[in-house]
Amino acid sequence: MNQREVAASESIKPSLNDDEGLAYVVDLSGYKTFLFYVFNSEGKLSNVSYSLYEKFASENSYLTAYLSLISKLKEKYGEGESDIIWNDDLYRDDKQKWGLAIAAEHLKIKHTWETEDTSIAAEISGKNFKIDVSIRYSSKSIRYNRKTNDLDNF
């Protein structure tokens, strides 16, 4: 699909519409998210991603949201692969503090699935006590190749 076709398929106007993509604010399983469509230099859709836009008072609420979304992805695509990465074990034995561990960059969790034509990755990670929850769908046949400008030659 090209950018015009994707925009026509959506029932709402994009929040962002530029040469490389479209962005929308949408509901995903009850959570407010940004929906991004990314196009390669030939104008073909190469990636689609959701990024949680919801703001929570508790770090553990982000983990709860992530696990809820993962549950739905597992229903659709099966178990997939999971990767739990501990950079610091301080909170490892206290599940009540795993949200804090993510925000503090001690813990990152990633789940992946493969279909015939798509790679799917969901991740929860943190940086500077800000937690990011995202889901990305990447085409196996249409690769993203960044558009270049004159500064790329320097």
Tab-separated table of C-alpha atoms in Angstrom:
chain	number	residue	atom	x	y	z
A	1	MET	CA	0.000	0.000	0.000
A	2	ASN	CA	1.105	3.552	-0.566
A	3	GLN	CA	0.521	6.553	1.672
A	4	ARG	CA	-2.586	7.757	-0.146
A	5	GLU	CA	-4.193	4.304	0.081
A	6	VAL	CA	-3.442	3.984	3.795
A	7	ALA	CA	-4.820	7.471	4.528
A	8	ALA	CA	-7.993	6.627	2.582
A	9	SER	CA	-8.431	3.416	4.601
A	10	GLU	CA	-8.485	5.299	7.931
A	11	SER	CA	-11.725	6.875	9.152
A	12	ILE	CA	-9.979	9.779	10.923
A	13	LYS	CA	-7.569	12.484	9.825
A	14	PRO	CA	-3.894	11.910	10.626
A	15	SER	CA	-2.181	13.921	13.360
A	16	LEU	CA	0.920	13.912	11.171
A	17	ASN	CA	1.243	13.458	7.426
A	18	ASP	CA	4.708	13.886	5.898
A	19	ASP	CA	6.932	12.243	3.277
A	20	GLU	CA	7.927	9.323	5.497
A	21	GLY	CA	4.708	8.538	7.305
A	22	LEU	CA	1.315	9.038	8.852
A	23	ALA	CA	0.468	9.235	12.550
A	24	TYR	CA	-2.880	8.877	14.299
A	25	VAL	CA	-4.117	8.839	17.892
A	26	VAL	CA	-6.215	5.667	18.249
A	27	ASP	CA	-7.667	3.323	20.829
A	28	LEU	CA	-5.961	-0.083	21.005
A	29	SER	CA	-7.749	-2.526	23.311
A	30	GLY	CA	-8.859	0.305	25.574
A	31	TYR	CA	-5.491	2.114	25.616
A	32	LYS	CA	-4.763	5.448	23.969
A	33	THR	CA	-1.929	4.940	21.472
A	34	PHE	CA	-0.137	6.619	18.618
A	35	LEU	CA	-0.441	4.625	15.403
A	36	PHE	CA	2.415	5.197	12.962
A	37	TYR	CA	2.542	4.112	9.331
A	38	VAL	CA	6.076	4.323	7.894
A	39	PHE	CA	6.824	4.320	4.166
A	40	ASN	CA	10.093	3.627	2.402
A	41	SER	CA	11.750	5.865	-0.195
A	42	GLU	CA	9.649	4.244	-2.935
A	43	GLY	CA	6.474	5.205	-1.053
A	44	LYS	CA	5.561	1.649	-0.005
A	45	LEU	CA	4.292	0.813	3.479
A	46	SER	CA	7.126	-0.932	5.325
A	47	ASN	CA	6.298	-0.645	9.053
A	48	VAL	CA	3.308	-0.057	11.277
A	49	SER	CA	3.716	0.617	14.967
A	50	TYR	CA	1.668	1.422	18.032
A	51	SER	CA	3.148	3.385	20.911
A	52	LEU	CA	1.270	3.718	24.185
A	53	TYR	CA	0.208	7.330	24.697
A	54	GLU	CA	-1.679	6.643	27.926
A	55	LYS	CA	-0.203	8.235	31.072
A	56	PHE	CA	-0.314	6.296	34.345
A	57	ALA	CA	0.514	7.332	37.915
A	58	SER	CA	2.136	3.968	38.687
A	59	GLU	CA	4.985	2.369	36.753
A	60	ASN	CA	3.341	-1.035	37.298
A	61	SER	CA	0.306	0.155	35.316
A	62	TYR	CA	2.503	0.305	32.197
A	63	LEU	CA	3.533	-3.290	32.795
A	64	THR	CA	-0.119	-4.280	33.283
A	65	ALA	CA	-1.019	-2.578	29.977
A	66	TYR	CA	1.887	-4.302	28.212
A	67	LEU	CA	0.897	-7.730	29.536
A	68	SER	CA	-2.716	-7.121	28.483
A	69	LEU	CA	-1.623	-6.267	24.931
A	70	ILE	CA	0.749	-9.262	24.856
A	71	SER	CA	-2.123	-11.526	25.868
A	72	LYS	CA	-4.111	-10.360	22.840
A	73	LEU	CA	-1.129	-10.809	20.522
A	74	LYS	CA	-0.609	-14.344	21.853
A	75	GLU	CA	-4.281	-15.130	21.167
A	76	LYS	CA	-3.795	-14.084	17.553
A	77	TYR	CA	-0.220	-15.216	16.770
A	78	GLY	CA	0.584	-17.899	19.357
A	79	GLU	CA	3.220	-17.877	22.076
A	80	GLY	CA	6.066	-16.440	19.988
A	81	GLU	CA	9.447	-15.770	21.588
A	82	SER	CA	10.041	-13.742	24.735
A	83	ASP	CA	13.167	-12.082	26.012
A	84	ILE	CA	13.459	-10.685	29.526
A	85	ILE	CA	16.635	-8.686	29.946
A	86	TRP	CA	17.852	-7.659	33.394
A	87	ASN	CA	20.573	-4.976	33.369
A	88	ASP	CA	20.469	-4.745	37.168
A	89	ASP	CA	19.012	-7.409	39.496
A	90	LEU	CA	18.047	-5.001	42.290
A	91	TYR	CA	14.269	-5.515	41.863
A	92	ARG	CA	14.329	-8.941	40.204
A	93	ASP	CA	12.867	-10.788	43.194
A	94	ASP	CA	10.186	-8.166	43.919
A	95	LYS	CA	7.539	-8.313	41.155
A	96	GLN	CA	5.724	-5.376	42.785
A	97	LYS	CA	8.678	-3.218	41.723
A	98	TRP	CA	9.110	-4.479	38.178
A	99	GLY	CA	7.476	-1.318	36.814
A	100	LEU	CA	10.075	0.719	38.688
A	101	ALA	CA	12.784	-1.622	37.379
A	102	ILE	CA	11.631	-0.909	33.817
A	103	ALA	CA	11.546	2.869	34.385
A	104	ALA	CA	15.051	2.736	35.907
A	105	GLU	CA	16.405	0.797	32.893
A	106	HIS	CA	17.024	-2.295	35.006
A	107	LEU	CA	14.538	-4.426	33.039
A	108	LYS	CA	13.388	-4.659	29.419
A	109	ILE	CA	10.863	-7.181	28.108
A	110	LYS	CA	10.393	-8.056	24.451
A	111	HIS	CA	8.092	-10.497	22.659
A	112	THR	CA	8.398	-11.412	18.975
A	113	TRP	CA	6.372	-13.327	16.415
A	114	GLU	CA	6.925	-14.223	12.790
A	115	THR	CA	4.297	-14.720	10.128
A	116	GLU	CA	4.928	-15.559	6.494
A	117	ASP	CA	5.293	-11.900	5.522
A	118	THR	CA	5.570	-9.931	8.778
A	119	SER	CA	7.860	-9.648	11.796
A	120	ILE	CA	6.063	-8.497	14.941
A	121	ALA	CA	7.821	-7.119	18.016
A	122	ALA	CA	6.310	-5.841	21.256
A	123	GLU	CA	8.504	-4.198	23.865
A	124	ILE	CA	8.350	-2.439	27.205
A	125	SER	CA	11.433	-0.469	28.202
A	126	GLY	CA	12.385	2.637	30.098
A	127	LYS	CA	14.779	5.528	29.977
A	128	ASN	CA	15.152	8.321	32.526
A	129	PHE	CA	12.096	7.008	34.392
A	130	LYS	CA	9.873	7.266	31.302
A	131	ILE	CA	8.347	3.961	30.183
A	132	ASP	CA	7.693	3.118	26.532
A	133	VAL	CA	5.297	0.378	25.412
A	134	SER	CA	5.326	-0.356	21.685
A	135	ILE	CA	4.219	-2.891	19.109
A	136	ARG	CA	5.814	-2.923	15.663
A	137	TYR	CA	4.820	-4.771	12.506
A	138	SER	CA	7.559	-4.899	9.849
A	139	SER	CA	7.159	-6.187	6.338
A	140	LYS	CA	9.608	-8.909	5.356
A	141	SER	CA	9.325	-8.066	1.675
A	142	ILE	CA	9.243	-4.258	1.787
A	143	ARG	CA	12.234	-2.919	3.653
A	144	TYR	CA	12.447	0.541	5.115
A	145	ASN	CA	15.220	2.474	3.475
A	146	ARG	CA	15.631	5.928	4.921
A	147	LYS	CA	15.197	8.818	2.577
A	148	THR	CA	18.426	10.696	2.121
A	149	ASN	CA	19.226	14.362	2.021
A	150	ASP	CA	22.309	16.406	1.186
A	151	LEU	CA	23.625	16.178	4.768
A	152	ASP	CA	23.867	12.368	4.568
A	153	ASN	CA	26.968	12.729	2.408
A	154	PHE	CA	28.953	14.414	5.202
